[in-house]
Coordinates of C-alpha atoms in Angstrom, one line a residue:
Chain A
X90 CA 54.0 333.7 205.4
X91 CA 56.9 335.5 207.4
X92 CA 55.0 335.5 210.4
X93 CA 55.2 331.6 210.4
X94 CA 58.7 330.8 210.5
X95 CA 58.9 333.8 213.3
X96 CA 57.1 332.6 216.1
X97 CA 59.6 333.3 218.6
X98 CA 59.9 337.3 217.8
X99 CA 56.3 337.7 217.8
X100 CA 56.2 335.9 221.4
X101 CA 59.4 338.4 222.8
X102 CA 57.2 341.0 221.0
X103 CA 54.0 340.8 223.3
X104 CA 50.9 342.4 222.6
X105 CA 52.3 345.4 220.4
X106 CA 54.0 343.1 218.1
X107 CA 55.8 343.8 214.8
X108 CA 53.3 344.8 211.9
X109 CA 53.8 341.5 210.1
X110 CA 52.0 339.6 213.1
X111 CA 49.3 342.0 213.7
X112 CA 49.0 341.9 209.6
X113 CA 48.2 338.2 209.8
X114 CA 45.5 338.8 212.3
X115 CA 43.4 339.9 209.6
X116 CA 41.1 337.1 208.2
X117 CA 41.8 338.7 204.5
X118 CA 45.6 337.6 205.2
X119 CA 44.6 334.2 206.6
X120 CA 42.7 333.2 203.9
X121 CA 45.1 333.9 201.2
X122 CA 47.3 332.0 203.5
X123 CA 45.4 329.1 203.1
X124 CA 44.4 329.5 199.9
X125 CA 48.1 329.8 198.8
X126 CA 49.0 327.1 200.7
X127 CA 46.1 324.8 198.9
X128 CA 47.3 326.0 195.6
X129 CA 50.8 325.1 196.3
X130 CA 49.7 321.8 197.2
X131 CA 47.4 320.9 194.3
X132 CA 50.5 322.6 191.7
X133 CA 52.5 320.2 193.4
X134 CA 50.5 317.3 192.7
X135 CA 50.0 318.1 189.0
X136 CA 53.4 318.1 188.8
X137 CA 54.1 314.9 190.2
X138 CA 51.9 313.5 187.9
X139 CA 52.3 314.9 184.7
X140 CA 56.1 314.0 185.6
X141 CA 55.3 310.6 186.3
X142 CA 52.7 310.6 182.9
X143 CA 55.5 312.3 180.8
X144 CA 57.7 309.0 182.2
X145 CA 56.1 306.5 181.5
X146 CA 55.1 308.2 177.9
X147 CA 58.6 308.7 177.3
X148 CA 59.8 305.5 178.2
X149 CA 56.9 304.0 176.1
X150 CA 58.1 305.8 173.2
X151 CA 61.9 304.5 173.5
X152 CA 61.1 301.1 173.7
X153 CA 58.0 300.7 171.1
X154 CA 58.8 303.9 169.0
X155 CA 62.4 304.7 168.3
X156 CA 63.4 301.3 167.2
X157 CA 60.2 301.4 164.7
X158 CA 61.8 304.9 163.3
X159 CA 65.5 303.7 162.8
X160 CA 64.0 300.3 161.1
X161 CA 62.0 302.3 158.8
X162 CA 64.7 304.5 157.7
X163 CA 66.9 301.5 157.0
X164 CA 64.1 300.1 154.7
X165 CA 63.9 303.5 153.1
X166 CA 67.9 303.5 152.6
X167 CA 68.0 300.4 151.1
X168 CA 65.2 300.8 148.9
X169 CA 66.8 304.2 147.6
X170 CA 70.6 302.0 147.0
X171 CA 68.4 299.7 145.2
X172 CA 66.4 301.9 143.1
X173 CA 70.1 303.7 142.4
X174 CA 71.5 300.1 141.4
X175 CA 68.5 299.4 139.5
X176 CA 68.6 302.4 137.2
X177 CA 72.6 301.9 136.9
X178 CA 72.3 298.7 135.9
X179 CA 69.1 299.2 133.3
X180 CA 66.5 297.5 135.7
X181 CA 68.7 294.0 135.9
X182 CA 69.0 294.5 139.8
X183 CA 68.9 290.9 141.2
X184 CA 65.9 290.7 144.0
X185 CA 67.3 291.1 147.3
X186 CA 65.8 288.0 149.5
X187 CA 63.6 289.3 152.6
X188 CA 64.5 288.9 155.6
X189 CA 63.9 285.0 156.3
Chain B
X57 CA 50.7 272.6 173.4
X58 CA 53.7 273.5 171.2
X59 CA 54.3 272.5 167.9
X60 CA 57.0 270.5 168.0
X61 CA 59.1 273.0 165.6
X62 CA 60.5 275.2 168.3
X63 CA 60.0 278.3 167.0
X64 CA 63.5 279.3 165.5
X65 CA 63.9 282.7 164.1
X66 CA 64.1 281.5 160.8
X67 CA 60.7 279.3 161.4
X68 CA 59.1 282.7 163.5
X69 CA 59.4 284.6 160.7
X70 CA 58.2 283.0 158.3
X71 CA 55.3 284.9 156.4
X72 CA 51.8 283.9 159.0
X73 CA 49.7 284.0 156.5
X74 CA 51.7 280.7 154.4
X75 CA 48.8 278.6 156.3
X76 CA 47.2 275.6 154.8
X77 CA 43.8 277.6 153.8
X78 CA 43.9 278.3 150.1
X79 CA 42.5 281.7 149.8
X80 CA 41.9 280.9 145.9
X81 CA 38.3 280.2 146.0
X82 CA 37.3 283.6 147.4
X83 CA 36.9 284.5 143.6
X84 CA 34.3 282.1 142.9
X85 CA 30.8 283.1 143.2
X86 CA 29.4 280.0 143.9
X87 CA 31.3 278.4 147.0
X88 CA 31.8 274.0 146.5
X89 CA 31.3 272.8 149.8
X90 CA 32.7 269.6 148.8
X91 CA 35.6 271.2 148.5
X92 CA 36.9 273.2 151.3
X93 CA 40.0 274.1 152.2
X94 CA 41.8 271.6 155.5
X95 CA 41.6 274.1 158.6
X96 CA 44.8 274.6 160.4
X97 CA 45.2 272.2 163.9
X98 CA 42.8 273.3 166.6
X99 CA 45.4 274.2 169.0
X100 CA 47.2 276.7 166.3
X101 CA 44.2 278.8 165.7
X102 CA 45.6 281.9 167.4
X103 CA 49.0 281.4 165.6
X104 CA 49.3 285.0 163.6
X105 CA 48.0 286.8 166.8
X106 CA 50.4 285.0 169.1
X107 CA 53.2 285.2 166.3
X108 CA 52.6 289.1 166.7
X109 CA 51.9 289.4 170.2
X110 CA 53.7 286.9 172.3
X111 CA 57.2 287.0 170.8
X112 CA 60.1 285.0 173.4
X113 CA 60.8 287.9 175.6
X114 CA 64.1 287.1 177.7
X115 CA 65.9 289.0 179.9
X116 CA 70.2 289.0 180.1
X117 CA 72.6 287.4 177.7
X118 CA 71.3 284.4 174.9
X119 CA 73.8 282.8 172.9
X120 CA 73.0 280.3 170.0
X121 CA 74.7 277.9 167.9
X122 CA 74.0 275.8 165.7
X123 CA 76.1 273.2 163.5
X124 CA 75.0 271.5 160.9
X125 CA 76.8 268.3 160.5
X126 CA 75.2 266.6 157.4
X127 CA 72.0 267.5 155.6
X128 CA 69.9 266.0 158.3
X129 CA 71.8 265.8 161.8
X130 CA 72.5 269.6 163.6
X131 CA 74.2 270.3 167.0
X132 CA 72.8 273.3 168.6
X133 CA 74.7 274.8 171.7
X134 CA 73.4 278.0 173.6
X135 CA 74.2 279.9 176.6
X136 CA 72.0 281.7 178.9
X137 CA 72.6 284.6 181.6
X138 CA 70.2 287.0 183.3
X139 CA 68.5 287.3 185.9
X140 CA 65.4 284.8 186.6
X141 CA 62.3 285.7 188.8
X142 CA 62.2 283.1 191.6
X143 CA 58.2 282.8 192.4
X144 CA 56.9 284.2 195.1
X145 CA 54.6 285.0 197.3
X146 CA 54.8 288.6 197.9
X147 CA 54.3 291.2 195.2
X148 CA 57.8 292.0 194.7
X149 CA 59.5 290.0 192.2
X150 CA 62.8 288.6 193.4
X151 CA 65.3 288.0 191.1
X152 CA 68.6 285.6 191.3
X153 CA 71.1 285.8 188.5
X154 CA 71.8 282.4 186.8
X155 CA 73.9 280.9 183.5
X156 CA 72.9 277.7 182.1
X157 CA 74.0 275.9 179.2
X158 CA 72.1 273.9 177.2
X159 CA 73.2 271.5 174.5
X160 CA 70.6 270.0 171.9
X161 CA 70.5 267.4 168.6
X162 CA 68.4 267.6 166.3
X163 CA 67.3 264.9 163.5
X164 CA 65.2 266.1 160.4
X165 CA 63.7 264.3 157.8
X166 CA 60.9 264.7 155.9
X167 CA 59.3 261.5 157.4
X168 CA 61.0 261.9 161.2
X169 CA 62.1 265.1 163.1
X170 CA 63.8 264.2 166.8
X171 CA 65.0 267.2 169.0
X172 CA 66.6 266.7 172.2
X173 CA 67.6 269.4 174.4
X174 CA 69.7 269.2 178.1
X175 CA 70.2 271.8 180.1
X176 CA 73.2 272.2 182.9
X177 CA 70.2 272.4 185.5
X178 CA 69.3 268.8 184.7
X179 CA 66.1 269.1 182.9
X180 CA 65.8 267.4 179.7
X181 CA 63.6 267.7 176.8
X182 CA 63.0 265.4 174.0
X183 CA 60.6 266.0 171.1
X184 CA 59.2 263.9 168.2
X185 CA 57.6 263.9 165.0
X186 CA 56.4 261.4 162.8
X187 CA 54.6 260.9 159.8
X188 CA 52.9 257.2 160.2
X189 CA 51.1 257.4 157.2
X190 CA 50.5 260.2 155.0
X191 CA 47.4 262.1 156.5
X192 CA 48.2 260.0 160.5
X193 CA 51.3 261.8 162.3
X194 CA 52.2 261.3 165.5
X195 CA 54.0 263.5 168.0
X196 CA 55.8 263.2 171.6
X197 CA 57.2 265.5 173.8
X198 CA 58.6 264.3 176.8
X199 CA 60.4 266.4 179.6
X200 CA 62.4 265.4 182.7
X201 CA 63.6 267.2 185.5
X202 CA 64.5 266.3 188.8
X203 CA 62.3 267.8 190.7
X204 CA 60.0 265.2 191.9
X205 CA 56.2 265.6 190.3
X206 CA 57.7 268.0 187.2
X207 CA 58.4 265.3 184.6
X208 CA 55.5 264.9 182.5
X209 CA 55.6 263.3 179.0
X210 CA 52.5 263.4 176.0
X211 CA 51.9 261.9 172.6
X212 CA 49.4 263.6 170.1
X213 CA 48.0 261.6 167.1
X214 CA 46.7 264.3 164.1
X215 CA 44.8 263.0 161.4
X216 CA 44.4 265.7 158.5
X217 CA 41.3 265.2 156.7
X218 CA 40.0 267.0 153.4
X219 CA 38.5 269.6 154.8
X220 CA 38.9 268.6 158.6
X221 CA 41.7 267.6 161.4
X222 CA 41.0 266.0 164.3
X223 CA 43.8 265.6 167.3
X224 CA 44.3 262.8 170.3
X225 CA 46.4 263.5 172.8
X226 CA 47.6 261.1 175.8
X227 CA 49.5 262.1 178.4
X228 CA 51.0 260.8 181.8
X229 CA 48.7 261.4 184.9
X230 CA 45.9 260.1 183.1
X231 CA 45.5 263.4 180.7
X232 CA 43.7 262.4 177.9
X233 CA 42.0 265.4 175.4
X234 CA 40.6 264.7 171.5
X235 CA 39.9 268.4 169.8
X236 CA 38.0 268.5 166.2
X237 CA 38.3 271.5 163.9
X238 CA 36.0 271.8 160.6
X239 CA 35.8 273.9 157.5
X240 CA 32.4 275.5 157.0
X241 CA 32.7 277.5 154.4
X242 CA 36.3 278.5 152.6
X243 CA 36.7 281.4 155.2
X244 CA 35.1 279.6 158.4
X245 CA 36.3 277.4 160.6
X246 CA 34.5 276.0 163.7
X247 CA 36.1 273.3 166.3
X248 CA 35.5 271.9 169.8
X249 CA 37.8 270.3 172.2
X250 CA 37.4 267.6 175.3
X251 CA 39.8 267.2 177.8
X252 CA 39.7 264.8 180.9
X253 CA 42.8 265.6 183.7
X254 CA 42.3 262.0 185.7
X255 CA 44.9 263.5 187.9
X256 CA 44.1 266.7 189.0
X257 CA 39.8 265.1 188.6
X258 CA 39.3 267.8 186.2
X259 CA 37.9 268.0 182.6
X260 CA 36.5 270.7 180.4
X261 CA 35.5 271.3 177.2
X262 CA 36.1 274.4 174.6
X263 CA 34.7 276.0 171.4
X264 CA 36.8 277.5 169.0
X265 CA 35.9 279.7 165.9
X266 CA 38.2 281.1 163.1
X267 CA 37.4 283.1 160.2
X268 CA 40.2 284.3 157.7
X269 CA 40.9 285.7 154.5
X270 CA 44.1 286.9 153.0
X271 CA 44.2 290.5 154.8
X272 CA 42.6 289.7 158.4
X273 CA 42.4 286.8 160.7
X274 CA 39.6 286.6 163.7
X275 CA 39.6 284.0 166.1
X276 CA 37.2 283.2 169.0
X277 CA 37.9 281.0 171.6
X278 CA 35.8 279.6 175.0
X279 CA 36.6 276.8 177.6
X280 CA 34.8 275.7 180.5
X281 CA 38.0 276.7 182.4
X282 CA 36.6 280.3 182.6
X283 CA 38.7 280.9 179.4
X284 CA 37.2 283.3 176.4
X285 CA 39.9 284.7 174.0
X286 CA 39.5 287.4 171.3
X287 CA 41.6 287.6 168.6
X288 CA 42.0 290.0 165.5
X289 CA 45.0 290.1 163.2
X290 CA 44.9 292.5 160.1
X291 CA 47.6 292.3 157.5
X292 CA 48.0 296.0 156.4
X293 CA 50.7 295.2 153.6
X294 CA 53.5 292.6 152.7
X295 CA 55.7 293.8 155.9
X296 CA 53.3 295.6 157.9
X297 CA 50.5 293.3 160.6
X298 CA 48.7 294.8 163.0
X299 CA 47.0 292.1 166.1
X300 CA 45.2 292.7 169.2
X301 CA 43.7 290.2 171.3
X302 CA 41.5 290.0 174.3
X303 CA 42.0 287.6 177.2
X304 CA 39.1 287.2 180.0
X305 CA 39.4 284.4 183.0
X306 CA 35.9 284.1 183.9
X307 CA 37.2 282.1 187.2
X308 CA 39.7 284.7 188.0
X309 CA 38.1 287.8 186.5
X310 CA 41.1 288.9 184.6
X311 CA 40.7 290.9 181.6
X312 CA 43.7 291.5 179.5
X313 CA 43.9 293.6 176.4
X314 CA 46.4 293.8 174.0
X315 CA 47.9 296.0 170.8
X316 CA 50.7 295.0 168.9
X317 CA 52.2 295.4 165.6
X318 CA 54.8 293.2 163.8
X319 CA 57.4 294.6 160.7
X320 CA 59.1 292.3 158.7
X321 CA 61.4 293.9 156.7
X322 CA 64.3 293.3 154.8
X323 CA 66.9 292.7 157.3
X324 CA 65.0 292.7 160.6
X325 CA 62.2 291.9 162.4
X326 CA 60.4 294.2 164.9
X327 CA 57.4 293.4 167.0
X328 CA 56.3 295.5 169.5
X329 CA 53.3 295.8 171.9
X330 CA 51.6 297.2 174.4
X331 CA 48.8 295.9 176.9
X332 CA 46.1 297.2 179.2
X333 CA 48.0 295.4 182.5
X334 CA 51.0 298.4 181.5
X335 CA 53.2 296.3 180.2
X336 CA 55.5 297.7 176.6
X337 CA 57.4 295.2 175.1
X338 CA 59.6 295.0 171.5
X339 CA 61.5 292.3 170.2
X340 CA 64.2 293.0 167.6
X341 CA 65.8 290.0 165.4
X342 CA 68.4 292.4 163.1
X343 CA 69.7 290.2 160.5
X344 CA 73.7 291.0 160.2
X345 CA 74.4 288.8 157.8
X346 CA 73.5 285.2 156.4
X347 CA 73.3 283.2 159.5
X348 CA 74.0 286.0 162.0
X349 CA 71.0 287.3 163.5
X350 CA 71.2 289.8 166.4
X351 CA 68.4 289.7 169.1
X352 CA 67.3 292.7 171.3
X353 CA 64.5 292.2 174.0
X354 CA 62.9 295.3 175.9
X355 CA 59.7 295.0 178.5
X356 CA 58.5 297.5 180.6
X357 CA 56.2 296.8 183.4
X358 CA 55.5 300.2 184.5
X359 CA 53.0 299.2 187.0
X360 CA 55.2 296.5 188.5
X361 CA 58.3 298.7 188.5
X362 CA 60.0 295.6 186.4
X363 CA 62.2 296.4 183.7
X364 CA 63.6 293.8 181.5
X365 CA 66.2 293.7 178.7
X366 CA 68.2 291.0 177.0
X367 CA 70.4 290.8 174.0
X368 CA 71.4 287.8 172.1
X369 CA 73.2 286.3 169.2
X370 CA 72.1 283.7 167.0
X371 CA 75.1 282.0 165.0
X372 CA 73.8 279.2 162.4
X373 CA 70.6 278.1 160.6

């Protein structure tokens, strides 16, 4: 990988070059190259995408789930009060009216 | 084709399954066929799926008032801010921000209901509702703009047999429709539908089919307009419905899919859905207090990259 962002000391260099450059002459060391480089391309992707599927999940869940949880916690609140006036006042609670 | 109730918070939510079907007879082993139960109007057959699925979705600021002035005459005033989409031909949506103002009257009586509503951009709507005799009632809704070619005004004439209704509707350039809608059996319900556009030299005809009891509601729909609509409501418990409905354009090859589900509780109202064209949407009606309800609107388009959010107050009622 070194030997790419130094072409211009391997050119000043000549034939006898530094050992990186002669190291990447060997077709072991270019293939892991690209191999490396393909990996780095497809991690890349996935990451894009499971960012962009974790968005959209997330912002599903904020709009259709969290006002869901807060309601039903209400309910559950005023149910408990009720069932606490209820038994305070011997089970002569008045009926609460729904929600028109 | 509106009722000619707008539908009001305090209408909206209303329990969907308070329809005219009496679900009493299920009981029975042997079914009177005499004796079935009136169907509700042919154009209100996907009511609990719609009620669920389709709440009024706005985007900015809503203000309502309304005044009551005697037991029969209200005032209603409302202000509206927020953006509005401005059609287009490109994909992207353009949006220009705009207030209006609208001031409405309404009349109600058990024998007459008149609403009339202006609007600061000069359209005008007027609505009415009569009962002629006690199964004949006839209804008008006209609407004005000034946009040449926009104004368009209709009359309907329901008659509300036993075990039947039947609907005629006239309207200006030369629309005239008739629909039919029968009880077969105490759950079933069948009904068909003409319409002739003299206009536009169009007409088309439609099938309907609904089939209900007290927990679910199915409804089936075709139109020679390329039109076939799926519909399935099931009531889970007192506050709990769950709908979905399927929506296929034949002419346009559109297929849209959607799941929703729709809590009324004690002090609020939360509907929420989700379709297969990515669009998540909720509606919240939070009751504050008698009178005071609080409105939130959320819809996500995450294919469109279009967000929209309102919030709104309703004072009155």
């Amino acid at each position: 990988m070194a030997s790419l962002r130094l072409p211009s000391l391997k050119k000043s260099g000549g034939d006898d070059g530094g050992i990186l450059s002669r190291l990447s002459d060997y077709p072991i060391v270019k293939k892991g190259k690209s191999t490396a480089c393909d990996a780095a391309y497809v991690a890349k992707r996935l990451l894009k995408s499971t960012g962009k599927a974790a968005w959209i999940a997330a912002t599903t869940f904020i709009v259709l789930g969290i006002p869901l949880i807060i309601e039903m916690d209400r309910e559950a609140q005023f149910n408990e009060v009720e069932l606490q006036q209820a038994s305070l006042l011997g089970g002569a609670a008045p009926a609460h009216p729904g929600y028109m | 084709m509106a009722t000619l109730i707008p539908p009001s918070p305090a209408t909206a939510t209303t329990h969907p399954a308070a329809g005219p079907t009496n679900p009493t007879a299920t009981e029975q082993p042997k079914v009177d066929y005499l004796n079935l139960p009136c169907p509700i109007p042919y154009e209100e057959i996907h009511r609990e799926a719609l009620m669920s699925l389709k709440p009024e979705l706005f985007e900015g600021l809503r203000f309502d008032f309304t005044k009551g002035l005697n037991q029969k005459f209200s005032l209603s005033h409302s202000v509206m801010m927020g953006p509005t989409e401005v059609p287009s031909q490109s994909t992207e949506t353009i949006k220009i921000p705009t207030a209006n103002y609208e001031f409405g009257a309404n009349f109600i009586d058990p024998k007459l209901m008149l609403f009339g509503r202006v609007m600061t951009d000069g359209r005008l709507n007027a609505r009415l509702k009569c009962d002629l005799t006690e199964n004949l009632t006839l209804k008008g809704n006209a609407q004005l703009t000034n946009e040449p070619h926009m104004s368009h005004g209709m009359f309907n004439f329901d008659y509300k047999g036993s075990d039947y209704r039947t609907q005629f509707q006239l309207g200006n350039g030369a629309l005239f429709g008739a629909s039919y809608i029968q009880s077969v059996s105490p759950h079933l319900s069948l009904g068909g539908e003409v319409f002739w556009a003299g206009q536009h030299r169009k007409s088309g005809i439609g099938y309907a089919a609904r089939y209900n009891t007290d927990k679910m509601v199915t409804t089936g729909q075709v139109a020679s307009t390329g039109m076939v609509a799926l519909s399935y409501v099931q009531k889970v418990s007192e506050k709990v419905s769950l709908a979905s409905d399927f929506m296929y354009n034949y002419m346009s090859r559109d297929v849209t899919a959607s799941f929703g589900y729709d809590y009324i509780l004690r002090q609020c109202r939360l509907r929420g859905k989700i379709d297969s064209n990515g669009v998540v949407a909720a509606f919240l009606e939070e009751r504050f207090n008698m009178g005071l309800n609080f409105l939130l609107s959320a819809e996500i388009d995450h294919k469109k990259k279009d967000y929209k959010f309102g919030f709104g107050l309703t004072v009155g009622e």
